[in-house]
Short mmCIF file of C-alpha atoms and ligand atoms in Angstrom, two decimals:
data_model
loop_
_atom_site.label_atom_id
_atom_site.label_comp_id
_atom_site.label_asym_id
_atom_site.label_seq_id
_atom_site.Cartn_x
_atom_site.Cartn_y
_atom_site.Cartn_z
CA MET F 27 -0.03 0.10 0.31
CA VAL F 28 1.24 3.21 -0.61
CA SER F 29 0.03 5.78 1.68
CA GLN F 30 -1.36 8.74 -0.10
CA ALA F 31 1.23 10.92 1.84
CA VAL F 32 3.63 9.32 -0.95
CA VAL F 33 1.30 9.61 -4.25
CA ASN F 34 0.67 13.52 -3.07
CA ALA F 35 4.50 13.95 -2.52
CA PHE F 36 4.63 11.81 -6.14
CA ALA F 37 2.15 15.12 -7.41
CA VAL F 38 3.65 17.74 -6.08
CA VAL F 39 7.20 16.59 -7.45
CA GLY F 40 5.67 16.23 -10.94
CA ALA F 41 3.80 19.26 -11.23
CA LEU F 42 6.94 21.12 -10.00
CA LEU F 43 9.16 18.79 -12.93
CA SER F 44 6.27 19.98 -15.59
CA LEU F 45 6.50 23.69 -14.39
CA PRO F 46 9.14 24.77 -16.40
CA LEU F 47 7.61 23.25 -19.36
CA LEU F 48 4.88 24.56 -18.88
CA LEU F 49 5.96 28.19 -18.49
CA ARG F 50 7.80 27.74 -22.09
CA PHE F 51 4.03 26.83 -23.69
CA LEU F 52 3.18 29.76 -22.57
CA GLY F 53 5.21 31.86 -23.29
CA PHE F 54 5.37 30.42 -26.94
CA ILE F 55 1.31 31.21 -27.25
CA TRP F 56 2.53 35.16 -25.54
CA LEU F 57 5.05 35.33 -28.40
CA TYR F 58 3.09 33.91 -31.45
CA PHE F 59 0.06 33.98 -31.12
CA LEU F 60 -1.24 37.06 -28.92
CA ARG F 61 1.30 39.87 -28.33
CA PRO F 62 1.19 42.51 -30.57
CA THR F 63 4.24 44.39 -32.45
CA MET F 64 6.43 46.62 -31.21
CA ILE F 65 7.89 47.62 -34.46
CA HIS F 66 5.98 51.11 -34.44
CA ARG F 67 8.48 51.75 -31.35
CA TYR F 68 11.64 51.90 -33.98
CA VAL F 69 9.94 54.53 -35.73
CA HIS F 70 10.97 57.65 -33.57
CA GLY F 71 12.71 61.01 -33.37
CA GLY F 72 13.18 62.81 -37.10
CA TYR F 73 13.64 60.84 -40.13
CA PRO F 74 13.89 57.20 -38.26
CA TYR F 75 16.03 55.00 -40.69
CA ALA F 76 16.50 51.24 -40.84
CA VAL F 77 19.95 49.46 -42.60
CA ILE F 78 19.19 46.30 -44.13
CA THR F 79 22.54 44.04 -45.58
CA GLY F 80 21.61 41.42 -48.44
CA ALA F 81 18.40 43.08 -49.40
CA THR F 82 18.29 43.16 -53.10
CA ASP F 83 16.30 39.21 -52.82
CA GLY F 84 15.39 36.85 -50.89
CA ILE F 85 14.80 37.46 -46.74
CA GLY F 86 16.08 40.98 -47.03
CA ARG F 87 14.56 42.26 -50.04
CA ALA F 88 11.41 41.00 -48.10
CA VAL F 89 12.24 42.95 -44.77
CA ALA F 90 12.99 45.96 -46.61
CA SER F 91 9.32 46.41 -48.06
CA GLU F 92 7.67 45.31 -44.95
CA LEU F 93 9.90 48.03 -43.07
CA TYR F 94 9.01 50.46 -45.49
CA THR F 95 5.55 50.54 -46.00
CA ARG F 96 5.41 50.70 -41.98
CA GLY F 97 6.96 53.79 -42.25
CA PHE F 98 11.04 53.92 -42.30
CA ASN F 99 13.20 55.51 -44.31
CA LEU F 100 15.66 52.58 -45.36
CA ILE F 101 19.57 52.22 -45.97
CA LEU F 102 20.07 49.09 -48.29
CA HIS F 103 22.99 47.40 -49.20
CA GLY F 104 23.82 44.75 -51.65
CA ARG F 105 26.65 43.65 -54.38
CA ASN F 106 24.60 44.45 -57.65
CA GLU F 107 24.02 48.07 -58.68
CA LYS F 108 22.09 47.29 -61.42
CA LYS F 109 19.89 45.18 -59.44
CA MET F 110 19.74 47.63 -56.45
CA GLN F 111 18.35 50.89 -58.59
CA LYS F 112 14.88 48.53 -59.03
CA VAL F 113 14.45 47.37 -55.91
CA VAL F 114 14.93 50.90 -54.84
CA GLN F 115 12.58 51.68 -57.94
CA GLU F 116 10.05 49.06 -56.81
CA LEU F 117 10.10 49.77 -53.34
CA LEU F 118 9.32 54.01 -53.72
CA HIS F 119 6.26 52.42 -55.26
CA LEU F 120 5.16 50.49 -52.34
CA ARG F 121 3.86 53.75 -50.62
CA ASP F 122 1.70 56.85 -52.05
CA PRO F 123 3.56 59.63 -53.56
CA SER F 124 2.26 62.43 -50.16
CA ALA F 125 3.97 59.37 -47.30
CA GLN F 126 6.83 58.28 -49.74
CA GLY F 127 10.13 57.90 -47.12
CA VAL F 128 13.50 58.16 -48.10
CA VAL F 129 15.36 54.49 -50.01
CA ARG F 130 18.89 55.00 -49.82
CA TYR F 131 21.46 52.74 -50.72
CA PHE F 132 25.69 51.46 -51.11
CA ILE F 133 27.28 48.34 -52.24
CA ALA F 134 29.87 45.90 -51.28
CA ASP F 135 30.83 42.37 -51.94
CA ALA F 136 30.43 41.10 -48.05
CA THR F 137 32.78 37.69 -49.50
CA LYS F 138 35.75 40.61 -50.28
CA PRO F 139 38.45 42.12 -47.78
CA GLY F 140 39.81 44.98 -47.32
CA HIS F 141 36.38 46.93 -47.27
CA ASP F 142 36.29 50.57 -45.66
CA PHE F 143 33.58 50.45 -43.24
CA GLU F 144 34.27 54.14 -41.99
CA LYS F 145 33.77 55.69 -45.57
CA MET F 146 31.24 53.08 -47.24
CA LEU F 147 28.64 54.85 -44.25
CA GLU F 148 30.00 58.17 -44.17
CA PRO F 149 26.72 58.85 -46.59
CA PHE F 150 24.81 58.22 -43.61
CA LYS F 151 26.31 59.29 -40.39
CA ASP F 152 23.91 62.24 -39.68
CA LEU F 153 20.92 59.61 -39.80
CA ASN F 154 18.94 58.45 -37.44
CA ILE F 155 19.59 55.08 -36.82
CA THR F 156 17.11 52.61 -35.10
CA LEU F 157 16.98 49.18 -36.60
CA VAL F 158 19.50 47.37 -38.12
CA ILE F 159 19.07 43.81 -39.65
CA HIS F 160 22.53 42.26 -40.62
CA ASN F 161 20.52 39.40 -43.31
CA VAL F 162 23.76 39.03 -45.57
CA GLY F 163 25.40 35.76 -45.45
CA GLY F 164 24.93 32.22 -46.41
CA SER F 165 26.46 29.12 -47.57
CA ASN F 166 26.35 28.40 -50.90
CA GLY F 167 24.12 26.45 -51.24
CA VAL F 168 25.20 22.77 -49.64
CA GLN F 169 27.81 21.32 -51.41
CA PRO F 170 30.09 17.75 -51.45
CA GLU F 171 33.49 18.88 -50.11
CA LYS F 172 34.86 17.86 -46.55
CA LEU F 173 37.12 21.08 -44.98
CA ASP F 174 40.40 20.04 -46.61
CA GLU F 175 38.56 19.91 -50.05
CA ARG F 176 38.12 23.54 -49.94
CA PRO F 177 40.69 26.80 -50.70
CA GLU F 178 41.74 27.94 -47.81
CA GLU F 179 40.31 31.42 -50.16
CA TYR F 180 36.58 29.50 -50.35
CA ILE F 181 36.88 30.31 -45.89
CA HIS F 182 37.82 33.25 -45.71
CA ASN F 183 35.26 34.48 -47.96
CA LEU F 184 32.53 32.22 -46.12
CA VAL F 185 33.78 34.08 -42.61
CA ARG F 186 33.57 36.85 -43.86
CA TRP F 187 29.85 36.48 -45.52
CA ASN F 188 28.29 35.40 -42.74
CA ALA F 189 30.34 36.83 -39.17
CA LEU F 190 33.17 39.31 -39.72
CA PHE F 191 31.29 41.85 -42.78
CA PRO F 192 28.23 42.81 -39.64
CA LEU F 193 30.44 42.55 -37.03
CA LEU F 194 32.91 45.36 -38.70
CA LEU F 195 29.66 47.49 -40.15
CA THR F 196 28.25 47.48 -36.37
CA ARG F 197 32.01 48.54 -34.92
CA VAL F 198 31.20 51.23 -37.56
CA LEU F 199 27.65 52.23 -36.54
CA LEU F 200 27.52 51.42 -32.32
CA PRO F 201 28.29 55.43 -31.63
CA GLN F 202 25.48 56.23 -34.35
CA LEU F 203 23.38 54.48 -32.56
CA ARG F 204 23.90 55.21 -29.43
CA ARG F 205 23.47 58.59 -29.92
CA SER F 206 20.06 57.00 -31.64
CA ALA F 207 19.29 55.35 -28.40
CA LYS F 208 18.49 59.15 -26.46
CA HIS F 209 15.44 59.46 -28.33
CA GLY F 210 14.20 55.69 -27.96
CA PRO F 211 14.99 51.91 -28.39
CA VAL F 212 17.69 50.95 -31.22
CA LEU F 213 17.56 47.27 -32.13
CA VAL F 214 20.54 45.70 -34.04
CA GLN F 215 19.23 42.30 -34.92
CA PHE F 216 21.41 39.84 -37.19
CA VAL F 217 19.76 36.60 -38.94
CA GLY F 218 20.98 33.09 -38.26
CA SER F 219 20.61 29.42 -38.96
CA LEU F 220 19.22 26.28 -37.37
CA ALA F 221 21.63 24.60 -39.25
CA SER F 222 24.33 26.82 -36.30
CA ASP F 223 22.46 24.48 -33.68
CA ILE F 224 23.78 21.30 -35.01
CA SER F 225 26.12 21.36 -37.56
CA PRO F 226 25.33 19.23 -40.53
CA PRO F 227 27.69 17.64 -42.54
CA ARG F 228 29.48 19.38 -44.97
CA LEU F 229 28.32 22.94 -43.13
CA PRO F 230 30.27 23.26 -40.56
CA ILE F 231 31.98 26.30 -42.03
CA TYR F 232 28.60 28.24 -42.36
CA ALA F 233 27.32 26.90 -39.10
CA ALA F 234 30.37 28.46 -37.08
CA SER F 235 30.08 31.74 -38.85
CA LYS F 236 26.71 31.44 -37.52
CA ARG F 237 27.23 30.52 -34.06
CA PHE F 238 29.75 33.04 -33.88
CA LEU F 239 27.01 35.99 -34.66
CA GLU F 240 24.74 34.01 -31.56
CA ALA F 241 27.74 34.91 -29.48
CA LEU F 242 28.71 37.77 -30.67
CA VAL F 243 25.42 39.18 -29.95
CA ARG F 244 24.87 37.81 -26.38
CA GLY F 245 28.44 39.93 -25.84
CA LEU F 246 27.28 43.09 -27.33
CA ASP F 247 24.25 43.33 -25.99
CA ASN F 248 26.15 42.98 -22.08
CA ASP F 249 28.27 45.37 -23.17
CA GLU F 250 25.90 47.69 -23.93
CA GLN F 251 23.72 47.17 -21.04
CA ASN F 252 25.46 45.64 -18.07
CA PHE F 253 28.51 47.63 -18.08
CA GLY F 254 29.01 51.62 -17.21
CA PRO F 255 25.45 53.06 -17.94
CA PRO F 256 23.04 51.21 -20.41
CA THR F 257 22.93 52.84 -23.71
CA GLY F 258 20.12 51.28 -24.59
CA VAL F 259 21.71 49.67 -28.11
CA ARG F 260 19.62 46.32 -28.48
CA PHE F 261 20.82 42.85 -30.02
CA THR F 262 19.56 39.75 -31.75
CA TYR F 263 20.04 36.88 -33.09
CA LEU F 264 17.25 34.99 -35.22
CA ALA F 265 17.43 31.14 -35.41
CA VAL F 266 15.93 31.09 -38.67
CA GLY F 267 14.83 27.74 -40.18
CA PRO F 268 14.29 26.73 -43.50
CA VAL F 269 12.89 30.27 -45.93
CA HIS F 270 12.01 29.33 -50.25
CA THR F 271 14.13 31.79 -51.21
CA ALA F 272 17.01 32.50 -54.83
CA SER F 273 19.49 30.35 -52.83
CA MET F 274 16.58 28.40 -51.24
CA PRO F 275 14.79 25.60 -53.17
CA GLN F 276 13.08 23.78 -50.65
CA LYS F 277 9.35 24.17 -51.43
CA PRO F 278 7.24 26.53 -49.54
CA GLY F 279 5.07 24.36 -47.04
CA LEU F 280 4.46 24.37 -43.23
CA ASN F 281 7.71 24.41 -41.96
CA THR F 282 8.74 26.62 -44.88
CA PRO F 283 7.28 30.42 -45.27
CA THR F 284 8.02 31.72 -48.28
CA SER F 285 10.11 35.23 -47.87
CA GLU F 286 7.61 37.55 -47.54
CA GLN F 287 5.59 35.48 -44.45
CA PHE F 288 8.94 35.08 -43.08
CA ALA F 289 9.61 39.64 -43.26
CA ARG F 290 6.44 39.69 -42.16
CA ALA F 291 7.39 37.46 -39.35
CA ILE F 292 10.65 38.85 -38.31
CA VAL F 293 9.06 41.79 -37.69
CA GLN F 294 6.04 40.83 -35.55
CA ARG F 295 8.45 39.58 -33.62
CA THR F 296 10.75 42.58 -33.77
CA GLY F 297 11.17 43.95 -29.95
CA CYS F 298 10.22 40.88 -28.17
CA GLY F 299 13.27 41.71 -26.08
CA ARG F 300 14.70 37.87 -26.34
CA ARG F 301 18.40 38.01 -27.70
CA ARG F 302 17.53 34.76 -29.61
CA VAL F 303 14.32 34.26 -31.26
CA ALA F 304 12.90 32.29 -34.33
CA PRO F 305 11.20 34.79 -35.23
CA TYR F 306 8.16 32.10 -37.18
CA ALA F 307 6.80 29.87 -34.99
CA MET F 308 7.53 26.11 -36.60
CA HIS F 309 11.01 27.37 -36.62
CA ALA F 310 10.34 27.56 -32.49
CA VAL F 311 8.47 24.55 -32.65
CA SER F 312 11.82 22.42 -34.56
CA THR F 313 14.23 23.77 -32.23
CA PHE F 314 11.80 22.21 -29.24
CA VAL F 315 11.92 19.36 -31.09
CA VAL F 316 15.67 19.08 -32.14
CA GLY F 317 16.81 19.57 -28.27
CA GLY F 318 14.19 17.32 -27.04
CA LEU F 319 15.18 14.03 -29.54
CA GLY F 320 19.12 13.64 -28.59
CA GLU F 321 21.71 14.91 -30.22
CA ARG F 322 23.14 11.07 -32.15
CA THR F 323 19.33 11.31 -33.91
CA VAL F 324 19.63 14.71 -34.83
CA ASP F 325 23.04 13.88 -35.91
CA TYR F 326 21.50 10.72 -37.47
CA TYR F 327 19.05 11.89 -39.55
CA THR F 328 20.48 15.59 -40.45
CA ALA F 329 23.13 13.06 -42.43
CA GLN F 330 20.86 11.63 -44.28
CA GLU F 331 18.75 14.79 -45.10
CA MET F 332 21.81 16.76 -46.17
CA LYS F 333 22.35 13.56 -48.96
CA THR F 334 19.17 14.52 -50.40
CA LEU F 335 19.64 18.64 -50.16
CA ILE F 336 22.91 17.87 -52.12
CA ASP F 337 21.75 15.74 -54.91
CA VAL F 338 18.75 18.39 -54.85
CA TYR F 339 21.22 21.37 -55.50
CA ALA F 340 23.53 19.53 -58.09
CA LYS F 341 20.06 18.76 -60.22
CA GLY F 342 19.20 22.82 -59.74
CA GLU F 343 23.15 23.54 -61.09
N1 NAP J 411 16.81 30.77 -46.86
C1 NAP J 411 17.11 29.87 -46.06
O1 NAP J 411 16.37 28.79 -45.69
C2 NAP J 411 17.48 30.61 -44.83
C3 NAP J 411 17.73 29.64 -43.43
C4 NAP J 411 18.87 29.96 -42.83
C5 NAP J 411 19.67 31.42 -42.64
N2 NAP J 411 19.26 32.14 -43.56
C6 NAP J 411 20.03 33.02 -44.00
O2 NAP J 411 19.47 34.19 -43.94
C7 NAP J 411 19.89 34.83 -45.13
C8 NAP J 411 18.99 35.68 -46.34
O3 NAP J 411 19.18 34.60 -47.22
P1 NAP J 411 18.34 34.34 -48.26
O4 NAP J 411 17.93 33.37 -48.54
O5 NAP J 411 17.21 35.50 -48.15
O6 NAP J 411 19.03 34.58 -49.57
P2 NAP J 411 19.18 35.28 -51.60
O7 NAP J 411 18.17 35.07 -51.48
O8 NAP J 411 19.87 34.19 -51.74
O9 NAP J 411 19.22 36.94 -51.01
C9 NAP J 411 20.45 37.22 -50.73
C10 NAP J 411 20.38 38.76 -50.18
O10 NAP J 411 22.41 38.55 -50.55
C11 NAP J 411 23.21 39.75 -51.11
N3 NAP J 411 23.93 38.97 -51.23
C12 NAP J 411 24.67 37.73 -51.36
N4 NAP J 411 25.92 37.69 -51.53
C13 NAP J 411 26.07 38.83 -51.65
C14 NAP J 411 27.80 39.59 -50.75
N5 NAP J 411 28.92 38.54 -51.63
N6 NAP J 411 27.78 40.45 -50.99
C15 NAP J 411 26.91 41.75 -51.23
N7 NAP J 411 25.82 40.77 -50.77
C16 NAP J 411 25.43 39.70 -51.35
C17 NAP J 411 22.40 38.83 -52.41
O11 NAP J 411 22.65 39.89 -53.76
P3 NAP J 411 22.04 39.57 -54.96
O12 NAP J 411 20.59 40.16 -55.26
O13 NAP J 411 23.34 40.50 -55.80
O14 NAP J 411 22.45 38.26 -55.17
C18 NAP J 411 20.92 39.06 -51.53
O15 NAP J 411 20.20 40.32 -51.84
C19 NAP J 411 21.30 34.31 -45.39
O16 NAP J 411 22.56 34.87 -44.23
C20 NAP J 411 21.02 33.57 -44.57
O17 NAP J 411 22.32 32.42 -44.52
C21 NAP J 411 18.54 31.72 -45.05
C1 NAG J 412 17.08 62.85 -35.66
O1 NAG J 412 16.22 62.77 -34.35
C2 NAG J 412 16.59 64.25 -33.54
C3 NAG J 412 15.65 63.54 -32.48
O2 NAG J 412 14.35 63.35 -32.94
C4 NAG J 412 16.50 65.27 -34.00
O3 NAG J 412 16.05 66.61 -33.18
C5 NAG J 412 17.05 65.49 -35.60
O4 NAG J 412 17.00 66.63 -36.16
C6 NAG J 412 17.61 63.76 -36.35
N1 NAG J 412 17.80 63.79 -37.53
C7 NAG J 412 17.87 64.10 -38.42
C8 NAG J 412 19.07 63.83 -39.79
O5 NAG J 412 16.85 63.93 -39.51
#
């Protein structure tokens, strides 16, 4: 006979153990279904600007449209000036002429060394920048080569593209961001990848470059918030799963939003106060499931999936 006291004790322990899970679930419902967007809070001061890198296609371009229609002026970055001018023209048509904002841009190949970031941002140095979306980056698809089959230059390019370009851009922008933060909230968001959580085979450099951003976000946020008087400049790492874009051939579906759907999700989650957030609800669910499965299982299935993906990319080229 188990006494009632023991049963009660187990019930209490069970309830306590499930409490974190319950809180997490409630946090999920709040973040993705109930919380109103805070994006308007970043439209403050005289002529607020958002900076978006890699803004001529995919996620970056969709985020640019979303922010422009919500009243931001834009400073866009791309590598192809012709394509950029087309994007700027299309954006300007999104708002009626009486409410038209300003869309400016700069051009730089993020994989290349030797940029003069100060000079690059000189034309924008008096502007009130309140939001930065470091979106540029990528993995060049998924290829079969291992690390020792890559030239050194390839590795430098990949790390510059995903990690150093956003880092060095942030370095030059910081004083200006602190200035804007005197009038209202300022946020710097880095587009990361769920690949960095699981480091799939054949993508270790890409995964590591995105992990770099996650560590950077926490460190920079600590720098600005917890060492001396808070400056008000905040940082967020965006945990991004599959999104259907030019560089991602997977078809749109429940777990794979279009760039437009994903851009709306970024805007919805902006300013939620988390240092790491998956803008898209299904990507948060994936992270949760992956966390519960254990590393061995995840690694096994990821390796199978990578074989399929390598074939998909090989056929697409
Ligand atoms: N799509 C996904 O499934 C997925 C998943 C996880 C994370 N992400 C991350 O999301 C971000 C955007 O990805 P996306 O799928 O939207 O890519 P995308 O459709 O290929 O667009 C990338 C944008 O960046 C620009 N760009 C590319 N390489 C550049 C370079 N070397 N220098 C300057 N600009 C460059 C492109 O310019 P052009 O227009 O001239 O090509 C374009 O504007 C990346 O950081 C990626 O790692 C994507
Ligand atoms: C930036 O915002 C401040 C505060 O609202 C304003 O006084 C200043 O004129 C703005 N600067 C520009 C260049 O718009």
